[in-house]
Coordinates of C-alpha atoms in Angstrom, one line a residue:
M1 CA 31.5 13.8 -15.0
S2 CA 28.8 14.0 -17.6
D3 CA 25.8 11.9 -18.8
Q4 CA 25.3 10.3 -22.2
T5 CA 24.4 13.6 -23.8
G6 CA 27.3 15.5 -22.4
N7 CA 25.3 17.3 -19.8
V8 CA 27.0 18.0 -16.5
I9 CA 25.8 15.9 -13.6
P10 CA 24.3 18.0 -10.7
P11 CA 26.8 18.3 -7.8
D12 CA 24.6 16.4 -5.3
L13 CA 24.3 13.4 -7.6
E14 CA 28.0 13.5 -8.3
R15 CA 28.7 13.5 -4.6
L16 CA 26.4 10.4 -4.2
I17 CA 28.2 8.6 -7.0
F18 CA 31.6 9.2 -5.4
A19 CA 30.3 8.1 -2.0
L20 CA 28.9 4.9 -3.5
A21 CA 32.1 4.3 -5.3
R22 CA 34.1 4.5 -2.2
Q23 CA 31.8 2.0 -0.5
V24 CA 32.7 -0.6 -3.2
G25 CA 36.4 0.2 -3.0
L26 CA 36.8 2.5 -6.0
G27 CA 39.0 5.6 -5.5
D28 CA 38.1 9.0 -6.8
D29 CA 40.9 8.8 -9.5
A30 CA 39.1 5.8 -11.0
L31 CA 36.1 7.9 -11.8
L32 CA 37.7 11.0 -13.2
D33 CA 37.3 11.7 -16.9
Q34 CA 34.8 8.8 -17.3
S35 CA 31.2 9.1 -18.5
L36 CA 28.4 8.5 -16.1
V37 CA 27.3 5.3 -17.9
E38 CA 30.8 3.9 -17.6
V39 CA 30.9 4.8 -13.9
L40 CA 27.5 3.3 -13.2
N41 CA 28.4 0.1 -15.0
V42 CA 31.4 -0.3 -12.8
L43 CA 29.3 0.5 -9.7
F44 CA 26.7 -2.1 -10.8
E45 CA 29.4 -4.7 -11.4
K46 CA 30.9 -4.2 -8.0
T47 CA 27.6 -3.9 -6.2
S48 CA 26.1 -7.1 -7.8
R49 CA 28.8 -9.2 -6.1
M50 CA 27.6 -8.1 -2.6
E51 CA 25.0 -9.9 -0.5
G52 CA 22.3 -9.0 1.9
Q53 CA 21.6 -5.5 3.2
K54 CA 24.8 -4.0 2.0
F55 CA 23.8 -4.8 -1.5
L56 CA 20.2 -3.5 -0.9
A57 CA 21.4 -0.2 0.5
L58 CA 23.7 0.5 -2.5
A59 CA 21.2 -0.9 -5.1
L60 CA 18.3 1.2 -3.7
A61 CA 20.5 4.3 -3.6
L62 CA 21.4 3.8 -7.3
L63 CA 17.8 3.1 -8.3
T64 CA 16.4 5.9 -6.2
Y65 CA 18.6 8.8 -7.1
L66 CA 20.2 7.9 -10.4
S67 CA 17.4 6.1 -12.2
R68 CA 17.1 8.7 -14.9
F69 CA 20.8 8.3 -15.7
L70 CA 21.0 4.5 -15.5
P71 CA 21.1 2.5 -18.7
P72 CA 17.9 0.3 -19.1
K73 CA 19.9 -2.9 -18.8
V74 CA 21.3 -1.8 -15.5
V75 CA 17.8 -0.9 -14.2
V76 CA 16.3 -4.2 -15.1
A77 CA 19.2 -6.2 -13.8
L78 CA 19.3 -4.3 -10.5
N79 CA 15.5 -4.6 -10.1
D80 CA 15.6 -8.3 -10.6
R81 CA 18.6 -8.7 -8.2
V82 CA 16.8 -6.7 -5.5
V83 CA 13.9 -9.1 -5.7
V84 CA 16.1 -12.2 -5.6
V85 CA 18.0 -10.9 -2.5
L86 CA 14.8 -10.0 -0.7
R87 CA 13.3 -13.4 -1.4
G88 CA 16.5 -15.1 -0.1
M89 CA 16.2 -13.2 3.2
M90 CA 12.8 -14.6 4.0
P91 CA 12.4 -17.1 6.8
N92 CA 11.8 -20.6 5.5
S93 CA 9.6 -21.9 8.3
P94 CA 7.6 -19.2 10.1
T95 CA 5.9 -20.2 13.4
D96 CA 2.6 -18.9 14.6
L97 CA 2.2 -16.9 17.9
T98 CA 1.8 -20.1 19.8
G99 CA 5.1 -21.6 18.6
H100 CA 3.3 -24.0 16.2
E101 CA 4.9 -24.5 12.8
P102 CA 2.1 -24.7 10.3
S103 CA 2.0 -27.4 7.6
P104 CA 2.0 -26.4 3.9
E105 CA -1.7 -27.1 3.8
E106 CA -2.3 -24.7 6.7
I107 CA -0.2 -21.7 5.5
G108 CA -2.4 -18.9 4.3
R109 CA -5.7 -20.4 5.2
P110 CA -8.4 -18.3 6.9
N111 CA -8.8 -18.7 10.7
M112 CA -5.2 -19.7 11.3
P113 CA -3.0 -18.0 14.0
Y114 CA -0.8 -15.2 12.8
A115 CA 2.8 -16.2 12.0
R116 CA 5.8 -14.9 13.9
S117 CA 8.7 -14.0 11.6
V118 CA 11.0 -12.2 14.1
P119 CA 12.2 -14.1 17.2
V120 CA 11.8 -12.1 20.4
E121 CA 15.0 -12.2 22.6
S122 CA 14.5 -9.2 24.9
E123 CA 13.1 -9.7 28.3
V124 CA 11.5 -6.3 29.0
A125 CA 8.6 -6.7 31.5
P126 CA 5.3 -5.1 30.3
S127 CA 5.3 -3.1 33.6
D128 CA 8.6 -1.5 32.6
L129 CA 7.2 -0.2 29.3
P130 CA 5.9 3.4 29.2
D131 CA 2.2 4.2 29.3
P132 CA 0.8 4.1 25.7
G133 CA -0.9 7.5 26.3
A134 CA 2.4 9.0 27.3
I135 CA 4.0 7.7 24.1
F136 CA 1.2 9.3 22.0
E137 CA 1.4 12.6 23.8
N138 CA 5.1 12.9 23.8
Y139 CA 6.1 12.2 20.2
S140 CA 3.1 11.1 18.2
N141 CA 0.3 13.6 18.8
A142 CA 0.0 16.2 16.0
Q143 CA -2.3 18.3 18.2
R144 CA 0.5 18.8 20.7
Q145 CA 2.8 20.0 18.0
K146 CA 0.1 22.4 16.8
T147 CA 0.3 24.3 20.0
Q148 CA 4.0 24.8 19.8
K149 CA 4.8 27.9 17.7
R150 CA 8.1 26.5 16.7
Y151 CA 6.5 23.8 14.5
E152 CA 3.2 25.5 13.8
H153 CA 4.2 26.3 10.2
S154 CA 4.9 22.6 9.5
L155 CA 1.8 21.0 11.0
F156 CA 0.0 18.9 8.4
L157 CA 2.1 20.5 5.7
S158 CA 4.6 17.6 5.6
K159 CA 3.2 16.1 2.5
Y160 CA 4.8 13.1 0.7
S161 CA 7.5 14.6 -1.4
G162 CA 6.9 12.2 -4.3
G163 CA 3.4 13.6 -4.9
L164 CA 1.4 10.6 -3.7
S165 CA -2.3 11.2 -3.4
S166 CA -4.5 10.0 -0.6
L167 CA -6.1 7.5 -3.0
T168 CA -2.9 5.5 -2.7
F169 CA -3.6 4.8 0.9
A170 CA -7.3 4.3 0.3
F171 CA -6.2 1.5 -2.0
G172 CA -3.7 0.5 0.6
T173 CA -6.5 -0.2 3.0
L174 CA -7.9 -2.8 0.5
V175 CA -4.4 -4.4 0.4
I176 CA -4.2 -4.5 4.2
H177 CA -7.8 -5.7 4.7
S178 CA -7.3 -8.4 2.1
V179 CA -4.7 -10.2 4.3
F180 CA -5.5 -9.1 7.9
F181 CA -8.7 -9.5 9.9
T182 CA -7.9 -10.1 13.5
D183 CA -10.4 -12.3 15.4
R184 CA -10.4 -10.4 18.7
G185 CA -12.5 -13.1 20.4
S186 CA -10.0 -15.9 19.7
A187 CA -7.5 -16.9 22.4
S188 CA -5.0 -18.0 19.7
I189 CA -5.1 -14.7 17.9
N190 CA -6.5 -16.0 14.6
N191 CA -6.5 -14.2 11.3
K192 CA -10.1 -14.6 10.0
T193 CA -9.1 -14.0 6.4
S194 CA -6.6 -15.7 4.1
S195 CA -3.0 -14.4 3.6
Y196 CA -3.5 -14.0 -0.1
F197 CA -4.8 -11.3 -2.4
D198 CA -8.1 -13.0 -3.1
L199 CA -10.2 -9.8 -2.7
A200 CA -11.9 -11.0 0.5
P201 CA -13.1 -7.5 1.3
L202 CA -15.3 -7.8 -1.8
Y203 CA -16.4 -11.4 -1.8
G204 CA -16.1 -12.2 1.9
D205 CA -14.3 -15.0 3.8
L206 CA -17.3 -17.1 4.9
P207 CA -19.5 -19.1 2.5
S208 CA -22.5 -17.2 4.0
Q209 CA -20.9 -13.8 3.1
K210 CA -20.1 -15.0 -0.5
D211 CA -23.7 -16.2 -0.9
E212 CA -25.1 -12.9 0.2
T213 CA -23.0 -10.9 -2.2
R214 CA -24.0 -13.1 -5.2
D215 CA -27.0 -12.7 -7.5
K216 CA -27.4 -16.5 -8.0
G217 CA -30.9 -16.2 -9.4
Q218 CA -29.6 -15.0 -12.8
G219 CA -27.3 -18.0 -13.3
R220 CA -24.6 -15.7 -14.8
G221 CA -22.0 -15.6 -12.0
L222 CA -22.9 -12.1 -11.0
L223 CA -22.6 -10.1 -7.8
H224 CA -25.4 -7.9 -6.6
P225 CA -24.7 -4.4 -7.9
D226 CA -22.2 -2.2 -6.1
C227 CA -22.0 -4.2 -2.9
F228 CA -19.1 -5.7 -0.9
A229 CA -18.9 -8.1 2.0
D230 CA -16.4 -6.5 4.5
T231 CA -18.2 -4.2 6.9
R232 CA -14.9 -2.7 8.1
M233 CA -14.7 -0.8 4.8
L234 CA -17.8 1.2 5.8
F235 CA -15.7 2.9 8.5
L236 CA -12.7 3.8 6.4
P237 CA -12.1 6.8 4.0
P238 CA -15.0 6.6 1.5
A239 CA -12.6 6.3 -1.4
A240 CA -11.6 2.8 -0.2
A241 CA -15.3 1.7 -0.4
V242 CA -15.6 3.3 -3.9
L243 CA -12.7 1.2 -5.1
L244 CA -14.4 -1.9 -3.9
V245 CA -17.6 -0.9 -5.7
L246 CA -15.5 -0.6 -8.9
L247 CA -14.1 -4.0 -8.4
N248 CA -17.6 -5.3 -8.0
R249 CA -18.5 -3.8 -11.3
N250 CA -15.4 -5.2 -12.9
H251 CA -16.4 -8.7 -11.7
N252 CA -19.8 -8.4 -13.3
H253 CA -18.2 -7.1 -16.5
I254 CA -15.9 -10.1 -16.5
A255 CA -18.8 -12.5 -15.8
R256 CA -20.8 -11.1 -18.7
E257 CA -17.9 -11.4 -21.1
L258 CA -17.2 -15.0 -20.0
L259 CA -20.8 -16.0 -20.7
S260 CA -20.9 -14.1 -24.0
R261 CA -17.7 -15.7 -25.3
N262 CA -18.4 -19.2 -23.8
E263 CA -15.0 -20.5 -24.9
K264 CA -15.6 -24.1 -23.8
G265 CA -19.2 -24.1 -25.1
T266 CA -20.4 -25.5 -21.8
W267 CA -22.7 -22.6 -20.7
S268 CA -26.0 -21.4 -22.1
D269 CA -27.7 -18.0 -22.5
P270 CA -30.4 -17.9 -21.3
P271 CA -29.1 -20.0 -18.4
P272 CA -30.5 -23.6 -17.8
V273 CA -33.9 -24.0 -16.3
D274 CA -32.9 -27.1 -14.4
P275 CA -31.9 -26.0 -10.9
V276 CA -28.8 -28.2 -10.7
A277 CA -27.5 -27.1 -14.1
H278 CA -28.4 -23.5 -13.3
A279 CA -26.4 -23.5 -10.1
K280 CA -23.5 -25.3 -11.7
Q281 CA -23.2 -22.7 -14.5
D282 CA -23.5 -19.8 -12.0
D283 CA -20.8 -21.3 -9.8
E284 CA -18.4 -21.9 -12.7
I285 CA -18.8 -18.4 -14.1
F286 CA -18.6 -16.8 -10.7
E287 CA -15.3 -18.6 -9.7
T288 CA -13.7 -17.8 -13.0
A289 CA -14.6 -14.2 -12.7
C290 CA -13.2 -14.1 -9.2
L291 CA -9.9 -15.4 -10.4
I292 CA -9.6 -12.9 -13.2
N293 CA -10.8 -10.0 -11.0
G294 CA -8.2 -11.0 -8.4
L295 CA -5.4 -10.9 -11.0
H296 CA -6.5 -7.4 -11.9
F297 CA -6.2 -6.5 -8.3
V298 CA -2.7 -8.0 -8.0
N299 CA -1.7 -6.0 -11.1
I300 CA -2.8 -2.8 -9.5
V301 CA -0.9 -3.7 -6.3
I302 CA 2.3 -4.4 -8.2
T303 CA 2.2 -1.5 -10.6
D304 CA 0.2 1.5 -9.4
Y305 CA 0.3 0.9 -5.6
V306 CA 3.8 -0.5 -4.9
G307 CA 5.3 1.4 -7.9
G308 CA 3.6 4.6 -6.6
V309 CA 4.8 4.2 -3.1
M310 CA 8.3 3.6 -4.4
G311 CA 8.1 6.9 -6.3
M312 CA 8.4 5.5 -9.7
P313 CA 5.9 7.8 -11.6
A314 CA 8.4 10.6 -11.2
R315 CA 11.2 8.4 -12.7
G316 CA 9.5 6.9 -15.7
G317 CA 8.1 3.7 -14.1
G318 CA 9.8 0.6 -12.9
W319 CA 9.9 -1.5 -9.6
P320 CA 11.1 -1.4 -6.9
G321 CA 13.1 1.7 -7.6
N322 CA 12.6 4.5 -5.1
A323 CA 11.8 2.6 -2.0
E324 CA 10.1 5.1 0.3
V325 CA 8.1 4.4 3.4
L326 CA 4.3 3.8 3.5
H327 CA 3.0 7.1 4.8
E328 CA -0.2 7.6 6.7
I329 CA -2.8 10.0 5.6
C330 CA -2.9 13.2 7.7
V331 CA -6.1 15.0 8.7
G332 CA -5.6 18.7 8.3
D333 CA -6.6 21.5 10.6
K334 CA -8.5 23.2 7.7
K335 CA -9.2 21.3 4.5
T336 CA -6.8 18.4 4.3
P337 CA -9.2 15.5 4.4
R338 CA -8.5 11.9 4.7
G339 CA -9.9 10.0 1.7
D340 CA -12.4 12.6 0.6
G341 CA -12.5 15.0 3.6
N342 CA -15.0 13.2 5.8
L343 CA -12.8 13.2 8.8
V344 CA -12.1 16.9 8.9
S345 CA -15.3 17.7 10.9
I346 CA -14.7 14.7 13.2
D347 CA -11.3 16.0 14.1
R348 CA -12.8 19.3 15.1
D349 CA -15.7 18.0 17.0
W350 CA -13.7 15.4 18.9
D351 CA -10.8 17.7 20.0
H352 CA -12.4 18.5 23.4
L353 CA -13.4 14.9 24.1
V354 CA -10.8 12.6 22.5
D355 CA -8.3 12.9 25.4
K356 CA -10.9 11.4 27.7
L357 CA -11.6 8.4 25.5
G358 CA -9.7 5.1 26.1
P359 CA -9.4 1.9 24.1
A360 CA -12.3 0.3 26.0
D361 CA -14.6 3.2 25.1
F362 CA -13.5 2.9 21.5
E363 CA -14.2 -0.9 21.4
R364 CA -17.7 -0.4 22.9
G365 CA -18.5 2.3 20.5
A366 CA -17.3 0.2 17.5
K367 CA -19.7 -2.6 18.5
T368 CA -22.7 -0.2 18.5
V369 CA -22.3 1.0 14.9
Q370 CA -22.0 -2.4 13.2
P371 CA -24.3 -2.3 10.1
H372 CA -27.4 -4.4 9.8
G373 CA -29.6 -5.4 6.9
P374 CA -28.7 -7.2 3.6
I375 CA -25.2 -6.6 2.1
K376 CA -26.7 -5.6 -1.2
D377 CA -28.6 -2.7 0.5
R378 CA -25.8 -1.2 2.5
V379 CA -24.6 2.4 1.9
F380 CA -21.7 4.6 2.9
A381 CA -20.5 8.2 2.8
G382 CA -24.1 9.5 2.7
L383 CA -24.6 8.0 -0.8
E384 CA -28.0 6.7 -1.9
R385 CA -28.7 3.7 -4.2
L386 CA -30.6 4.2 -7.4
P387 CA -33.7 2.1 -8.3
N388 CA -31.4 -0.4 -10.1
G389 CA -29.4 -0.9 -6.9
R390 CA -26.3 0.9 -8.1
F391 CA -24.7 4.1 -6.9
A392 CA -24.6 7.1 -9.2
D393 CA -21.5 7.3 -11.3
K394 CA -21.3 11.0 -10.5
D395 CA -21.1 10.4 -6.7
L396 CA -18.5 7.7 -7.0
S397 CA -16.3 9.8 -9.3
E398 CA -16.5 12.9 -7.1
I399 CA -15.1 10.9 -4.2
L400 CA -12.3 9.5 -6.3
Y401 CA -11.4 12.9 -7.8
A402 CA -11.2 14.4 -4.3
A403 CA -8.9 11.6 -3.1
T404 CA -6.7 12.0 -6.1
E405 CA -6.3 15.7 -5.5
E406 CA -5.5 15.5 -1.8
P407 CA -1.8 14.8 -1.1
A408 CA -0.9 12.0 1.2
G409 CA 0.7 13.0 4.5
F410 CA 4.1 11.9 5.9
L411 CA 4.4 9.2 8.5
R412 CA 6.5 10.9 11.2
A413 CA 6.8 11.9 14.8
H414 CA 4.1 14.4 15.9
G415 CA 2.1 13.6 12.8
T416 CA -0.9 11.6 14.1
P417 CA -4.2 13.5 14.5
A418 CA -5.8 13.5 17.9
V419 CA -8.8 11.7 16.5
M420 CA -6.6 8.7 15.9
R421 CA -5.5 8.5 19.6
C422 CA -7.5 5.4 20.5
V423 CA -6.4 3.6 17.4
E424 CA -2.8 4.3 18.3
L425 CA -3.2 3.1 21.8
L426 CA -4.9 -0.1 20.7
G427 CA -2.1 -0.8 18.3
I428 CA 0.6 -0.4 21.0
E429 CA -1.4 -2.4 23.6
Q430 CA -2.1 -5.2 21.1
A431 CA 1.6 -5.4 20.1
R432 CA 2.4 -5.9 23.8
Q433 CA -0.2 -8.6 24.2
W434 CA 1.3 -10.4 21.3
N435 CA 4.9 -9.9 22.6
T436 CA 6.0 -8.3 19.4
C437 CA 9.7 -7.7 18.8
T438 CA 11.5 -4.5 19.4
L439 CA 12.6 -2.1 16.6
N440 CA 16.2 -3.3 16.9
E441 CA 15.1 -6.9 16.8
F442 CA 13.2 -6.2 13.6
R443 CA 16.3 -4.5 12.1
K444 CA 18.4 -7.5 13.1
W445 CA 16.0 -9.8 11.3
L446 CA 16.2 -7.6 8.2
E447 CA 20.0 -7.8 8.5
L448 CA 20.2 -4.0 9.2
P449 CA 22.7 -2.6 11.7
P450 CA 21.1 -2.0 15.1
L451 CA 20.4 1.6 16.1
T452 CA 23.0 2.6 18.7
S453 CA 21.2 5.6 20.3
F454 CA 17.9 7.5 20.2
E455 CA 19.7 10.2 18.2
D456 CA 20.7 7.5 15.7
W457 CA 17.0 6.7 15.4
N458 CA 15.7 10.3 15.1
A459 CA 18.1 13.2 15.0
A460 CA 15.5 15.7 16.2
P461 CA 16.3 16.4 19.8
E462 CA 12.6 16.9 20.7
V463 CA 11.8 13.4 19.5
A464 CA 14.9 11.6 20.6
D465 CA 14.8 13.1 24.1
A466 CA 11.1 12.3 24.6
A467 CA 11.7 8.6 23.6
K468 CA 14.8 8.4 25.7
E469 CA 12.9 9.6 28.8
L470 CA 10.1 7.1 28.1
Y471 CA 12.3 4.0 27.2
G472 CA 15.7 4.7 28.7
D473 CA 17.5 2.2 26.4
I474 CA 17.3 2.2 22.6
N475 CA 17.1 -1.6 22.6
C476 CA 13.8 -1.3 24.5
L477 CA 12.2 0.9 21.9
E478 CA 9.0 -0.9 20.7
L479 CA 8.4 -1.8 17.1
Y480 CA 5.3 0.2 16.3
P481 CA 6.2 3.5 18.0
G482 CA 9.8 3.1 16.6
L483 CA 8.8 2.6 13.0
H484 CA 6.2 5.4 13.3
A485 CA 8.6 8.1 14.4
E486 CA 11.9 7.0 12.8
G487 CA 13.7 10.1 11.4
R488 CA 13.5 10.5 7.6
N489 CA 14.5 13.2 5.2
G490 CA 11.5 15.5 4.6
D491 CA 9.8 14.8 7.9
S492 CA 9.7 18.6 8.6
F493 CA 12.0 18.5 11.6
G494 CA 14.8 20.1 9.6
K495 CA 17.3 17.2 10.0
T496 CA 19.2 15.7 7.1
Y497 CA 20.0 12.0 6.9
P498 CA 22.6 10.4 4.5
L499 CA 21.3 9.3 1.2
S500 CA 22.6 5.8 1.9
R501 CA 20.8 5.6 5.2
V502 CA 18.8 2.3 5.4
D503 CA 15.2 3.0 6.3
T504 CA 13.7 0.3 8.5
M505 CA 10.2 0.6 7.2
R506 CA 11.3 0.9 3.6
N507 CA 13.1 -2.4 3.7
G508 CA 10.3 -4.0 5.7
L509 CA 7.8 -2.9 3.1
L510 CA 9.9 -4.4 0.3
L511 CA 10.2 -7.7 2.1
D512 CA 6.5 -7.8 2.9
A513 CA 5.5 -6.9 -0.7
I514 CA 7.6 -9.7 -2.2
A515 CA 6.3 -12.2 0.3
L516 CA 2.7 -11.3 -0.4
I517 CA 2.9 -11.1 -4.2
L518 CA 5.1 -14.1 -4.8
P519 CA 2.4 -16.8 -4.3
V520 CA 0.5 -15.2 -7.2
S521 CA 3.7 -15.0 -9.2
I522 CA 4.3 -18.7 -8.8
I523 CA 0.8 -19.4 -10.2
L524 CA 1.6 -17.1 -13.2
A525 CA 4.6 -19.2 -13.9
Y526 CA 2.3 -21.9 -15.2
P527 CA 0.2 -20.2 -17.8
A528 CA -1.4 -23.4 -19.1
T529 CA -3.1 -23.9 -15.8
I530 CA -4.3 -20.3 -15.7
V531 CA -5.6 -20.4 -19.3
E532 CA -7.5 -23.5 -18.4
N533 CA -9.1 -21.8 -15.4
A534 CA -9.3 -18.2 -16.4
T535 CA -9.9 -18.7 -20.2
E536 CA -7.9 -17.2 -23.0
W537 CA -9.9 -14.0 -22.9
G538 CA -9.3 -13.6 -19.2
I539 CA -5.5 -14.0 -19.6
N540 CA -5.6 -11.3 -22.3
D541 CA -7.8 -9.1 -20.1
V542 CA -5.3 -9.1 -17.2
A543 CA -2.2 -8.8 -19.4
R544 CA -0.1 -5.8 -18.5
D545 CA 0.8 -3.2 -21.2
H546 CA 4.3 -2.2 -20.2
H547 CA 4.3 0.6 -22.8
N548 CA 1.0 2.4 -21.9
R549 CA 0.7 6.0 -20.8
A550 CA 1.1 5.1 -17.1
F551 CA 4.5 3.3 -17.5
G552 CA 2.7 0.0 -17.3
G553 CA 0.1 0.9 -14.7
H554 CA -3.1 -0.9 -14.5
I555 CA -5.8 0.9 -12.5
H556 CA -6.8 3.0 -15.4
K557 CA -8.3 -0.1 -17.0
I558 CA -10.7 -0.5 -14.1
L559 CA -11.6 3.3 -14.0
K560 CA -12.3 3.5 -17.8
R561 CA -14.3 0.2 -17.7
T562 CA -16.5 1.0 -14.7
L563 CA -16.8 4.8 -15.0
P564 CA -16.2 5.4 -18.7
E565 CA -17.9 8.8 -19.0
N566 CA -16.0 10.3 -16.1
F567 CA -12.4 9.1 -16.7
P568 CA -11.4 10.4 -20.2
D569 CA -8.5 8.8 -22.0
N570 CA -6.3 12.0 -21.9
S571 CA -7.0 12.7 -18.2
I572 CA -4.2 12.5 -15.6
Y573 CA -6.9 11.4 -13.2
T574 CA -7.4 8.3 -15.3
W575 CA -3.8 7.2 -15.6
F576 CA -2.2 8.4 -12.4
P577 CA -4.9 8.6 -9.7
M578 CA -2.4 7.6 -7.0
S579 CA -0.4 10.8 -7.7
T580 CA -1.7 14.3 -7.3
P581 CA -2.4 16.2 -10.6
T582 CA -0.2 19.0 -9.3
A583 CA 2.8 16.6 -8.9
M584 CA 2.2 15.0 -12.3
K585 CA 1.9 18.3 -14.0
A586 CA 5.5 19.0 -12.9
N587 CA 6.6 15.5 -14.0
G588 CA 9.1 15.8 -16.8
K589 CA 8.9 12.1 -17.7
L590 CA 5.2 11.9 -18.8
P591 CA 4.9 10.3 -22.2
A592 CA 3.7 12.9 -24.7
D593 CA 1.1 12.3 -27.4
P594 CA 0.7 15.4 -29.6
S595 CA -2.6 14.1 -30.9
E596 CA -4.1 13.9 -27.4
P597 CA -2.2 16.1 -24.9
W598 CA -2.6 15.5 -21.2
D599 CA -5.5 17.2 -19.3
F600 CA -4.5 18.0 -15.7
N601 CA -7.9 19.5 -14.7
R602 CA -10.7 17.7 -12.9
P603 CA -12.8 16.0 -15.5
V604 CA -16.1 17.5 -16.4
I605 CA -18.4 15.0 -14.8
A606 CA -21.3 13.3 -16.5
N607 CA -24.5 13.4 -14.5
L608 CA -25.2 9.7 -14.4

């Protein structure tokens, strides 16, 4: 079998093609002496008639492993079909954790109870579940693996094979914190933020927070320089906070452009002296800038973030494509930092104490470090504000460079640093308080076949035996520990899983991404409304260039706009910050520009 140019297909890809063909009822004889394009077209035609998870498994295998051989028309059609199937699998009427079915007006609002998508059918008593500490020690704790010579060579070296950088998951924290903010003081388990990508970490959820971030005195719709509302971001990898600072700058750039262009002719510069007119103009520009900035954020989510997690930079772009799992960042035992390396010293210093800390200690400690003072004056990562209230471009850029260079770690068994023990225990305990579904119940909701044994879940005997001893029955395996340690190719345990194996978290991620992005997509279906609210310039500003140097990526636009001296146009750091420069240097699909060749070195920084 050969491709369009007559090149022989690698044996592993040929085996996959024959395996997929058998699943759709084609015999080997039907594939002999045919070109790859002809075979793939037949596979696509057969696959497209299937439904549900069987279609997804085959489609994702095609997109994941054969994308460089697939004709463009097949890729586009298969991408679109995957989205349609995922959308059709979503529940129509989610209930909240109290059993209440929210009205259309209530769905997505702040301070509403979390929804429950998966019905819980199992009747496992909490007293019959294993101790969370035992779960962590037996198959989550990386420190335990570190002491076992058999695995010492692989500890913290299980990096994401697709070349993802830790900046991917710094941005991922913005995504998560945009739609989740648990009110721990609420009996109904409310979510204090909205369920939409409205950049709440930047602007805030409460009117008082929004007022404090805004520089209303100028009447130009501006934010105070380099500030953000969500205090949670101060305790995350510094790169996450830096990204929010850049989105702050992007908002102010947008606001200035809106006033300068004044498309409707209703604003004035200088702003009105009359207090009412002054406030009205400030509000109008601010809200319009928020909308446009939010669309920039969504574009980054769709292209750079989701596309990066799916492994598409290595395959020439596209979505959803290579649907890999969301991996956590690993803290190394030497110089493998999380974000920009800030946690390395913490991991060392806490090793002798962390086993003695419990969730209650963690909660008490968290309350003592809440920041005080005005939002516009807050700092993070040891940075200092300049007299104009901004952070130095040099300092922000250094943090982003470091996060781009650090490879992301693999979410796997025995891969969680000891310093994260309390967070892990809190997650397990909270899931039990909420009566969250089991792993197999989640798979059933995704229309995946249930796992039949612990070995089916993870083929590594050390992991499967530990879970079996703790839970006894695979149907009792809890969702969070189950997703965390599910066996995957490349998890450093030396086990190989079939290419067509359906990964629970991968499919869950796809479903979640579609669900979160779709409301914005619905808005974009009515461009007249958007143009009216966002202005013609705003629509052009957020428009995606599908043929740019990043395969249609978008984050480069924010980097070049907000840190122009430190992110050159030919730098791999500018166009692919969510992949490591090392991985991108080995990428054979980067678009070439002879007049401006790629620079894979860290940019020479401007001292600004």
